[in-house]
């Protein structure tokens, strides 16, 4: 009977780890389809402001960054599906690398802009920070790689929002009125359903 107890502990731990791994996969698969349109919609709103509060150079910077981020998020989705069918250390390491690239690109975007209008920069910054925070939260719930093995993280600092919460926060940001009517109009048109 004692031997059965000791055998049951590793089996239970593996079952719990598998469940938690499944939870991060499920969370990621739900939020990525929300984050991608957020990136695209940001470019759409900013393009409406080109020549008003956004220069062609800033629009180009935002568009290029959004393109890189979108490509990396699409790769992230592919890697998550790959991990789901065949969990392994290499896939998690690649996921971490790709998500770190997304984080780096988003973090470097705002300092590269030269937008003088406070309403525009406020909207752009809020959307970029929301996306970046979600990417970082997703990265924090990925299994950790230690000694060439995967370990489920316990008590991650910030778990990702669910799709409904993420949409609600995004919509609250883009519909929040500013003192600039053109900014209000451009951003109000990019809400997520």
JSON list of C-alpha atoms in Angstrom, two decimals:
[
{"chain": "A", "resi": 1, "resn": "UNK", "atom": "CA", "xyz": [0.00, 0.00, 0.00]},
{"chain": "A", "resi": 2, "resn": "UNK", "atom": "CA", "xyz": [2.85, 2.40, 0.84]},
{"chain": "A", "resi": 3, "resn": "UNK", "atom": "CA", "xyz": [4.47, 1.73, -2.50]},
{"chain": "A", "resi": 4, "resn": "UNK", "atom": "CA", "xyz": [1.22, 2.65, -4.29]},
{"chain": "A", "resi": 5, "resn": "UNK", "atom": "CA", "xyz": [1.15, 6.02, -2.50]},
{"chain": "A", "resi": 6, "resn": "UNK", "atom": "CA", "xyz": [4.63, 6.88, -3.69]},
{"chain": "A", "resi": 7, "resn": "UNK", "atom": "CA", "xyz": [3.84, 5.81, -7.24]},
{"chain": "A", "resi": 8, "resn": "UNK", "atom": "CA", "xyz": [0.65, 7.87, -7.24]},
{"chain": "A", "resi": 9, "resn": "UNK", "atom": "CA", "xyz": [2.44, 11.11, -6.33]},
{"chain": "A", "resi": 10, "resn": "UNK", "atom": "CA", "xyz": [4.49, 11.43, -9.56]},
{"chain": "A", "resi": 11, "resn": "UNK", "atom": "CA", "xyz": [1.50, 10.35, -11.66]},
{"chain": "A", "resi": 12, "resn": "UNK", "atom": "CA", "xyz": [-0.71, 12.96, -9.98]},
{"chain": "A", "resi": 13, "resn": "UNK", "atom": "CA", "xyz": [1.96, 15.62, -10.42]},
{"chain": "A", "resi": 14, "resn": "UNK", "atom": "CA", "xyz": [2.24, 14.78, -14.13]},
{"chain": "A", "resi": 15, "resn": "UNK", "atom": "CA", "xyz": [-1.53, 14.90, -14.52]},
{"chain": "A", "resi": 16, "resn": "UNK", "atom": "CA", "xyz": [-1.67, 18.30, -12.83]},
{"chain": "A", "resi": 17, "resn": "UNK", "atom": "CA", "xyz": [1.19, 19.62, -14.94]},
{"chain": "A", "resi": 18, "resn": "UNK", "atom": "CA", "xyz": [-0.54, 18.43, -18.09]},
{"chain": "A", "resi": 19, "resn": "UNK", "atom": "CA", "xyz": [-3.73, 20.17, -17.03]},
{"chain": "A", "resi": 20, "resn": "UNK", "atom": "CA", "xyz": [-1.93, 23.43, -16.36]},
{"chain": "A", "resi": 21, "resn": "UNK", "atom": "CA", "xyz": [-0.04, 23.14, -19.64]},
{"chain": "A", "resi": 22, "resn": "UNK", "atom": "CA", "xyz": [-3.37, 22.66, -21.36]},
{"chain": "A", "resi": 23, "resn": "UNK", "atom": "CA", "xyz": [-4.66, 25.79, -19.66]},
{"chain": "A", "resi": 24, "resn": "UNK", "atom": "CA", "xyz": [-1.93, 28.03, -21.05]},
{"chain": "A", "resi": 25, "resn": "UNK", "atom": "CA", "xyz": [-2.41, 26.54, -24.51]},
{"chain": "A", "resi": 26, "resn": "UNK", "atom": "CA", "xyz": [-6.15, 27.17, -24.30]},
{"chain": "A", "resi": 27, "resn": "UNK", "atom": "CA", "xyz": [-5.62, 30.72, -23.02]},
{"chain": "A", "resi": 28, "resn": "UNK", "atom": "CA", "xyz": [-3.14, 31.49, -25.80]},
{"chain": "A", "resi": 29, "resn": "UNK", "atom": "CA", "xyz": [-5.42, 30.08, -28.47]},
{"chain": "A", "resi": 30, "resn": "UNK", "atom": "CA", "xyz": [-8.22, 32.32, -27.22]},
{"chain": "A", "resi": 31, "resn": "UNK", "atom": "CA", "xyz": [-6.29, 35.56, -26.94]},
{"chain": "A", "resi": 32, "resn": "UNK", "atom": "CA", "xyz": [-4.13, 35.48, -30.08]},
{"chain": "A", "resi": 33, "resn": "UNK", "atom": "CA", "xyz": [-7.17, 35.90, -32.37]},
{"chain": "A", "resi": 34, "resn": "UNK", "atom": "CA", "xyz": [-8.00, 39.03, -30.35]},
{"chain": "A", "resi": 35, "resn": "UNK", "atom": "CA", "xyz": [-4.49, 40.48, -30.19]},
{"chain": "A", "resi": 36, "resn": "UNK", "atom": "CA", "xyz": [-3.88, 40.23, -33.94]},
{"chain": "A", "resi": 37, "resn": "UNK", "atom": "CA", "xyz": [-6.85, 42.45, -34.89]},
{"chain": "A", "resi": 38, "resn": "UNK", "atom": "CA", "xyz": [-5.82, 44.90, -32.18]},
{"chain": "A", "resi": 39, "resn": "UNK", "atom": "CA", "xyz": [-2.49, 45.35, -33.96]},
{"chain": "A", "resi": 40, "resn": "UNK", "atom": "CA", "xyz": [-4.16, 45.69, -37.36]},
{"chain": "A", "resi": 41, "resn": "UNK", "atom": "CA", "xyz": [-6.80, 48.08, -36.05]},
{"chain": "A", "resi": 42, "resn": "UNK", "atom": "CA", "xyz": [-4.15, 50.31, -34.49]},
{"chain": "A", "resi": 43, "resn": "UNK", "atom": "CA", "xyz": [-2.57, 50.77, -37.91]},
{"chain": "A", "resi": 44, "resn": "UNK", "atom": "CA", "xyz": [-6.01, 51.48, -39.42]},
{"chain": "A", "resi": 45, "resn": "UNK", "atom": "CA", "xyz": [-6.76, 54.21, -36.87]},
{"chain": "A", "resi": 46, "resn": "UNK", "atom": "CA", "xyz": [-3.34, 55.81, -37.17]},
{"chain": "A", "resi": 47, "resn": "UNK", "atom": "CA", "xyz": [-3.55, 55.79, -40.97]},
{"chain": "A", "resi": 48, "resn": "UNK", "atom": "CA", "xyz": [-6.73, 57.90, -40.70]},
{"chain": "A", "resi": 49, "resn": "UNK", "atom": "CA", "xyz": [-4.71, 60.44, -38.73]},
{"chain": "A", "resi": 50, "resn": "UNK", "atom": "CA", "xyz": [-1.84, 60.66, -41.20]},
{"chain": "A", "resi": 51, "resn": "UNK", "atom": "CA", "xyz": [-1.39, 64.27, -42.20]},
{"chain": "A", "resi": 52, "resn": "UNK", "atom": "CA", "xyz": [-3.44, 65.44, -39.21]},
{"chain": "A", "resi": 53, "resn": "UNK", "atom": "CA", "xyz": [-1.67, 64.31, -36.05]},
{"chain": "A", "resi": 54, "resn": "UNK", "atom": "CA", "xyz": [0.58, 61.58, -37.46]},
{"chain": "A", "resi": 55, "resn": "UNK", "atom": "CA", "xyz": [3.41, 62.12, -39.92]},
{"chain": "A", "resi": 56, "resn": "UNK", "atom": "CA", "xyz": [4.07, 59.77, -42.82]},
{"chain": "A", "resi": 57, "resn": "UNK", "atom": "CA", "xyz": [7.29, 58.70, -41.10]},
{"chain": "A", "resi": 58, "resn": "UNK", "atom": "CA", "xyz": [5.47, 57.80, -37.87]},
{"chain": "A", "resi": 59, "resn": "UNK", "atom": "CA", "xyz": [2.78, 55.93, -39.79]},
{"chain": "A", "resi": 60, "resn": "UNK", "atom": "CA", "xyz": [5.54, 54.01, -41.57]},
{"chain": "A", "resi": 61, "resn": "UNK", "atom": "CA", "xyz": [7.20, 53.17, -38.23]},
{"chain": "A", "resi": 62, "resn": "UNK", "atom": "CA", "xyz": [3.92, 51.98, -36.75]},
{"chain": "A", "resi": 63, "resn": "UNK", "atom": "CA", "xyz": [3.07, 49.98, -39.89]},
{"chain": "A", "resi": 64, "resn": "UNK", "atom": "CA", "xyz": [6.47, 48.27, -39.99]},
{"chain": "A", "resi": 65, "resn": "UNK", "atom": "CA", "xyz": [6.35, 47.41, -36.30]},
{"chain": "A", "resi": 66, "resn": "UNK", "atom": "CA", "xyz": [2.79, 46.15, -36.61]},
{"chain": "A", "resi": 67, "resn": "UNK", "atom": "CA", "xyz": [3.81, 43.96, -39.55]},
{"chain": "A", "resi": 68, "resn": "UNK", "atom": "CA", "xyz": [6.70, 42.44, -37.57]},
{"chain": "A", "resi": 69, "resn": "UNK", "atom": "CA", "xyz": [4.49, 41.93, -34.52]},
{"chain": "A", "resi": 70, "resn": "UNK", "atom": "CA", "xyz": [1.72, 40.34, -36.61]},
{"chain": "A", "resi": 71, "resn": "UNK", "atom": "CA", "xyz": [4.18, 37.96, -38.27]},
{"chain": "A", "resi": 72, "resn": "UNK", "atom": "CA", "xyz": [5.58, 36.99, -34.87]},
{"chain": "A", "resi": 73, "resn": "UNK", "atom": "CA", "xyz": [2.09, 36.50, -33.40]},
{"chain": "A", "resi": 74, "resn": "UNK", "atom": "CA", "xyz": [1.13, 34.28, -36.34]},
{"chain": "A", "resi": 75, "resn": "UNK", "atom": "CA", "xyz": [4.31, 32.27, -35.74]},
{"chain": "A", "resi": 76, "resn": "UNK", "atom": "CA", "xyz": [3.38, 32.11, -32.06]},
{"chain": "A", "resi": 77, "resn": "UNK", "atom": "CA", "xyz": [0.01, 30.58, -32.96]},
{"chain": "A", "resi": 78, "resn": "UNK", "atom": "CA", "xyz": [1.75, 27.99, -35.17]},
{"chain": "A", "resi": 79, "resn": "UNK", "atom": "CA", "xyz": [4.21, 27.12, -32.41]},
{"chain": "A", "resi": 80, "resn": "UNK", "atom": "CA", "xyz": [1.41, 26.75, -29.85]},
{"chain": "A", "resi": 81, "resn": "UNK", "atom": "CA", "xyz": [-0.40, 24.35, -32.17]},
{"chain": "A", "resi": 82, "resn": "UNK", "atom": "CA", "xyz": [2.87, 22.49, -32.71]},
{"chain": "A", "resi": 83, "resn": "UNK", "atom": "CA", "xyz": [3.43, 22.29, -28.95]},
{"chain": "A", "resi": 84, "resn": "UNK", "atom": "CA", "xyz": [-0.11, 21.05, -28.41]},
{"chain": "A", "resi": 85, "resn": "UNK", "atom": "CA", "xyz": [0.42, 18.13, -30.78]},
{"chain": "A", "resi": 86, "resn": "UNK", "atom": "CA", "xyz": [3.97, 17.40, -29.58]},
{"chain": "A", "resi": 87, "resn": "UNK", "atom": "CA", "xyz": [5.07, 19.09, -26.32]},
{"chain": "A", "resi": 88, "resn": "UNK", "atom": "CA", "xyz": [8.82, 19.64, -26.25]},
{"chain": "A", "resi": 89, "resn": "UNK", "atom": "CA", "xyz": [11.51, 21.97, -24.93]},
{"chain": "A", "resi": 90, "resn": "UNK", "atom": "CA", "xyz": [12.54, 23.28, -28.35]},
{"chain": "A", "resi": 91, "resn": "UNK", "atom": "CA", "xyz": [9.06, 24.58, -29.13]},
{"chain": "A", "resi": 92, "resn": "UNK", "atom": "CA", "xyz": [8.82, 26.36, -25.78]},
{"chain": "A", "resi": 93, "resn": "UNK", "atom": "CA", "xyz": [12.24, 27.92, -26.31]},
{"chain": "A", "resi": 94, "resn": "UNK", "atom": "CA", "xyz": [11.17, 29.13, -29.77]},
{"chain": "A", "resi": 95, "resn": "UNK", "atom": "CA", "xyz": [7.91, 30.49, -28.30]},
{"chain": "A", "resi": 96, "resn": "UNK", "atom": "CA", "xyz": [9.85, 32.41, -25.67]},
{"chain": "A", "resi": 97, "resn": "UNK", "atom": "CA", "xyz": [12.16, 33.83, -28.33]},
{"chain": "A", "resi": 98, "resn": "UNK", "atom": "CA", "xyz": [9.30, 34.91, -30.59]},
{"chain": "A", "resi": 99, "resn": "UNK", "atom": "CA", "xyz": [7.31, 36.46, -27.73]},
{"chain": "A", "resi": 100, "resn": "UNK", "atom": "CA", "xyz": [10.43, 38.28, -26.57]},
{"chain": "A", "resi": 101, "resn": "UNK", "atom": "CA", "xyz": [10.79, 39.70, -30.11]},
{"chain": "A", "resi": 102, "resn": "UNK", "atom": "CA", "xyz": [7.18, 40.91, -29.97]},
{"chain": "A", "resi": 103, "resn": "UNK", "atom": "CA", "xyz": [7.83, 42.51, -26.59]},
{"chain": "A", "resi": 104, "resn": "UNK", "atom": "CA", "xyz": [11.03, 44.17, -27.84]},
{"chain": "A", "resi": 105, "resn": "UNK", "atom": "CA", "xyz": [9.34, 45.52, -30.98]},
{"chain": "A", "resi": 106, "resn": "UNK", "atom": "CA", "xyz": [6.39, 46.92, -29.04]},
{"chain": "A", "resi": 107, "resn": "UNK", "atom": "CA", "xyz": [8.61, 48.39, -26.32]},
{"chain": "A", "resi": 108, "resn": "UNK", "atom": "CA", "xyz": [10.76, 50.20, -28.89]},
{"chain": "A", "resi": 109, "resn": "UNK", "atom": "CA", "xyz": [7.80, 51.60, -30.85]},
{"chain": "A", "resi": 110, "resn": "UNK", "atom": "CA", "xyz": [6.74, 54.48, -28.62]},
{"chain": "A", "resi": 111, "resn": "UNK", "atom": "CA", "xyz": [10.22, 56.00, -28.17]},
{"chain": "A", "resi": 112, "resn": "UNK", "atom": "CA", "xyz": [10.67, 55.90, -31.96]},
{"chain": "A", "resi": 113, "resn": "UNK", "atom": "CA", "xyz": [7.58, 58.03, -32.62]},
{"chain": "A", "resi": 114, "resn": "UNK", "atom": "CA", "xyz": [7.51, 61.81, -32.93]},
{"chain": "A", "resi": 115, "resn": "UNK", "atom": "CA", "xyz": [3.81, 62.42, -32.45]},
{"chain": "A", "resi": 116, "resn": "UNK", "atom": "CA", "xyz": [3.21, 65.79, -30.82]},
{"chain": "A", "resi": 117, "resn": "UNK", "atom": "CA", "xyz": [-0.56, 65.54, -30.31]},
{"chain": "A", "resi": 118, "resn": "UNK", "atom": "CA", "xyz": [-1.22, 64.33, -26.75]},
{"chain": "A", "resi": 119, "resn": "UNK", "atom": "CA", "xyz": [-4.52, 62.64, -27.64]},
{"chain": "A", "resi": 120, "resn": "UNK", "atom": "CA", "xyz": [-2.95, 60.60, -30.43]},
{"chain": "A", "resi": 121, "resn": "UNK", "atom": "CA", "xyz": [0.07, 59.54, -28.43]},
{"chain": "A", "resi": 122, "resn": "UNK", "atom": "CA", "xyz": [-2.17, 58.68, -25.48]},
{"chain": "A", "resi": 123, "resn": "UNK", "atom": "CA", "xyz": [-4.32, 56.36, -27.62]},
{"chain": "A", "resi": 124, "resn": "UNK", "atom": "CA", "xyz": [-1.37, 54.76, -29.39]},
{"chain": "A", "resi": 125, "resn": "UNK", "atom": "CA", "xyz": [0.50, 54.25, -26.12]},
{"chain": "A", "resi": 126, "resn": "UNK", "atom": "CA", "xyz": [-2.51, 52.74, -24.36]},
{"chain": "A", "resi": 127, "resn": "UNK", "atom": "CA", "xyz": [-3.16, 50.24, -27.16]},
{"chain": "A", "resi": 128, "resn": "UNK", "atom": "CA", "xyz": [0.53, 49.31, -27.47]},
{"chain": "A", "resi": 129, "resn": "UNK", "atom": "CA", "xyz": [0.83, 48.84, -23.69]},
{"chain": "A", "resi": 130, "resn": "UNK", "atom": "CA", "xyz": [-2.30, 46.67, -23.58]},
{"chain": "A", "resi": 131, "resn": "UNK", "atom": "CA", "xyz": [-0.96, 44.42, -26.34]},
{"chain": "A", "resi": 132, "resn": "UNK", "atom": "CA", "xyz": [2.50, 44.33, -24.78]},
{"chain": "A", "resi": 133, "resn": "UNK", "atom": "CA", "xyz": [1.14, 43.50, -21.32]},
{"chain": "A", "resi": 134, "resn": "UNK", "atom": "CA", "xyz": [-0.87, 40.63, -22.77]},
{"chain": "A", "resi": 135, "resn": "UNK", "atom": "CA", "xyz": [2.18, 39.27, -24.61]},
{"chain": "A", "resi": 136, "resn": "UNK", "atom": "CA", "xyz": [4.28, 39.45, -21.43]},
{"chain": "A", "resi": 137, "resn": "UNK", "atom": "CA", "xyz": [1.49, 37.75, -19.43]},
{"chain": "A", "resi": 138, "resn": "UNK", "atom": "CA", "xyz": [1.33, 34.98, -22.01]},
{"chain": "A", "resi": 139, "resn": "UNK", "atom": "CA", "xyz": [5.09, 34.53, -21.84]},
{"chain": "A", "resi": 140, "resn": "UNK", "atom": "CA", "xyz": [4.91, 34.28, -18.04]},
{"chain": "A", "resi": 141, "resn": "UNK", "atom": "CA", "xyz": [2.52, 31.32, -18.13]},
{"chain": "A", "resi": 142, "resn": "UNK", "atom": "CA", "xyz": [4.56, 29.30, -20.62]},
{"chain": "A", "resi": 143, "resn": "UNK", "atom": "CA", "xyz": [6.24, 26.28, -19.09]},
{"chain": "A", "resi": 144, "resn": "UNK", "atom": "CA", "xyz": [9.76, 27.08, -17.95]},
{"chain": "A", "resi": 145, "resn": "UNK", "atom": "CA", "xyz": [12.74, 25.28, -19.40]},
{"chain": "A", "resi": 146, "resn": "UNK", "atom": "CA", "xyz": [15.20, 24.15, -16.76]},
{"chain": "A", "resi": 147, "resn": "UNK", "atom": "CA", "xyz": [17.99, 21.66, -17.34]},
{"chain": "A", "resi": 148, "resn": "UNK", "atom": "CA", "xyz": [16.54, 20.76, -20.72]},
{"chain": "A", "resi": 149, "resn": "UNK", "atom": "CA", "xyz": [13.17, 19.84, -19.20]},
{"chain": "A", "resi": 150, "resn": "UNK", "atom": "CA", "xyz": [9.81, 21.58, -19.12]},
{"chain": "A", "resi": 151, "resn": "UNK", "atom": "CA", "xyz": [8.45, 22.72, -15.79]},
{"chain": "A", "resi": 152, "resn": "UNK", "atom": "CA", "xyz": [5.01, 24.19, -15.25]},
{"chain": "A", "resi": 153, "resn": "UNK", "atom": "CA", "xyz": [5.25, 27.61, -13.65]},
{"chain": "A", "resi": 154, "resn": "UNK", "atom": "CA", "xyz": [3.32, 28.03, -10.45]},
{"chain": "A", "resi": 155, "resn": "UNK", "atom": "CA", "xyz": [1.76, 31.33, -9.47]},
{"chain": "A", "resi": 156, "resn": "UNK", "atom": "CA", "xyz": [2.70, 33.29, -12.56]},
{"chain": "A", "resi": 157, "resn": "UNK", "atom": "CA", "xyz": [2.98, 37.02, -11.91]},
{"chain": "A", "resi": 158, "resn": "UNK", "atom": "CA", "xyz": [0.20, 38.02, -14.29]},
{"chain": "A", "resi": 159, "resn": "UNK", "atom": "CA", "xyz": [-1.98, 35.63, -16.18]},
{"chain": "A", "resi": 160, "resn": "UNK", "atom": "CA", "xyz": [-3.33, 36.71, -19.54]},
{"chain": "A", "resi": 161, "resn": "UNK", "atom": "CA", "xyz": [-6.76, 38.26, -19.77]},
{"chain": "A", "resi": 162, "resn": "UNK", "atom": "CA", "xyz": [-9.40, 36.11, -21.38]},
{"chain": "A", "resi": 163, "resn": "UNK", "atom": "CA", "xyz": [-10.65, 37.12, -24.84]},
{"chain": "A", "resi": 164, "resn": "UNK", "atom": "CA", "xyz": [-13.74, 38.89, -23.50]},
{"chain": "A", "resi": 165, "resn": "UNK", "atom": "CA", "xyz": [-11.73, 40.91, -20.94]},
{"chain": "A", "resi": 166, "resn": "UNK", "atom": "CA", "xyz": [-9.12, 41.82, -23.55]},
{"chain": "A", "resi": 167, "resn": "UNK", "atom": "CA", "xyz": [-11.75, 43.04, -26.02]},
{"chain": "A", "resi": 168, "resn": "UNK", "atom": "CA", "xyz": [-13.46, 45.04, -23.28]},
{"chain": "A", "resi": 169, "resn": "UNK", "atom": "CA", "xyz": [-10.20, 46.75, -22.27]},
{"chain": "A", "resi": 170, "resn": "UNK", "atom": "CA", "xyz": [-9.29, 47.48, -25.88]},
{"chain": "A", "resi": 171, "resn": "UNK", "atom": "CA", "xyz": [-12.74, 48.89, -26.62]},
{"chain": "A", "resi": 172, "resn": "UNK", "atom": "CA", "xyz": [-12.63, 51.03, -23.47]},
{"chain": "A", "resi": 173, "resn": "UNK", "atom": "CA", "xyz": [-9.29, 52.50, -24.58]},
{"chain": "A", "resi": 174, "resn": "UNK", "atom": "CA", "xyz": [-10.28, 53.27, -28.15]},
{"chain": "A", "resi": 175, "resn": "UNK", "atom": "CA", "xyz": [-13.68, 54.74, -27.27]},
{"chain": "A", "resi": 176, "resn": "UNK", "atom": "CA", "xyz": [-12.46, 56.90, -24.37]},
{"chain": "A", "resi": 177, "resn": "UNK", "atom": "CA", "xyz": [-13.07, 60.48, -25.53]},
{"chain": "A", "resi": 178, "resn": "UNK", "atom": "CA", "xyz": [-10.18, 62.90, -25.92]},
{"chain": "A", "resi": 179, "resn": "UNK", "atom": "CA", "xyz": [-10.08, 66.62, -26.72]},
{"chain": "A", "resi": 180, "resn": "UNK", "atom": "CA", "xyz": [-9.27, 65.84, -30.34]},
{"chain": "A", "resi": 181, "resn": "UNK", "atom": "CA", "xyz": [-12.33, 65.02, -32.46]},
{"chain": "A", "resi": 182, "resn": "UNK", "atom": "CA", "xyz": [-10.25, 63.49, -35.27]},
{"chain": "A", "resi": 183, "resn": "UNK", "atom": "CA", "xyz": [-8.58, 61.09, -32.82]},
{"chain": "A", "resi": 184, "resn": "UNK", "atom": "CA", "xyz": [-11.93, 60.18, -31.28]},
{"chain": "A", "resi": 185, "resn": "UNK", "atom": "CA", "xyz": [-13.38, 59.44, -34.70]},
{"chain": "A", "resi": 186, "resn": "UNK", "atom": "CA", "xyz": [-10.38, 57.42, -35.95]},
{"chain": "A", "resi": 187, "resn": "UNK", "atom": "CA", "xyz": [-10.14, 55.24, -32.84]},
{"chain": "A", "resi": 188, "resn": "UNK", "atom": "CA", "xyz": [-13.89, 54.79, -32.28]},
{"chain": "A", "resi": 189, "resn": "UNK", "atom": "CA", "xyz": [-14.04, 52.98, -35.63]},
{"chain": "A", "resi": 190, "resn": "UNK", "atom": "CA", "xyz": [-11.68, 50.19, -34.55]},
{"chain": "A", "resi": 191, "resn": "UNK", "atom": "CA", "xyz": [-13.63, 48.56, -31.72]},
{"chain": "A", "resi": 192, "resn": "UNK", "atom": "CA", "xyz": [-13.67, 44.78, -31.57]},
{"chain": "A", "resi": 193, "resn": "UNK", "atom": "CA", "xyz": [-16.89, 42.80, -31.65]}
]
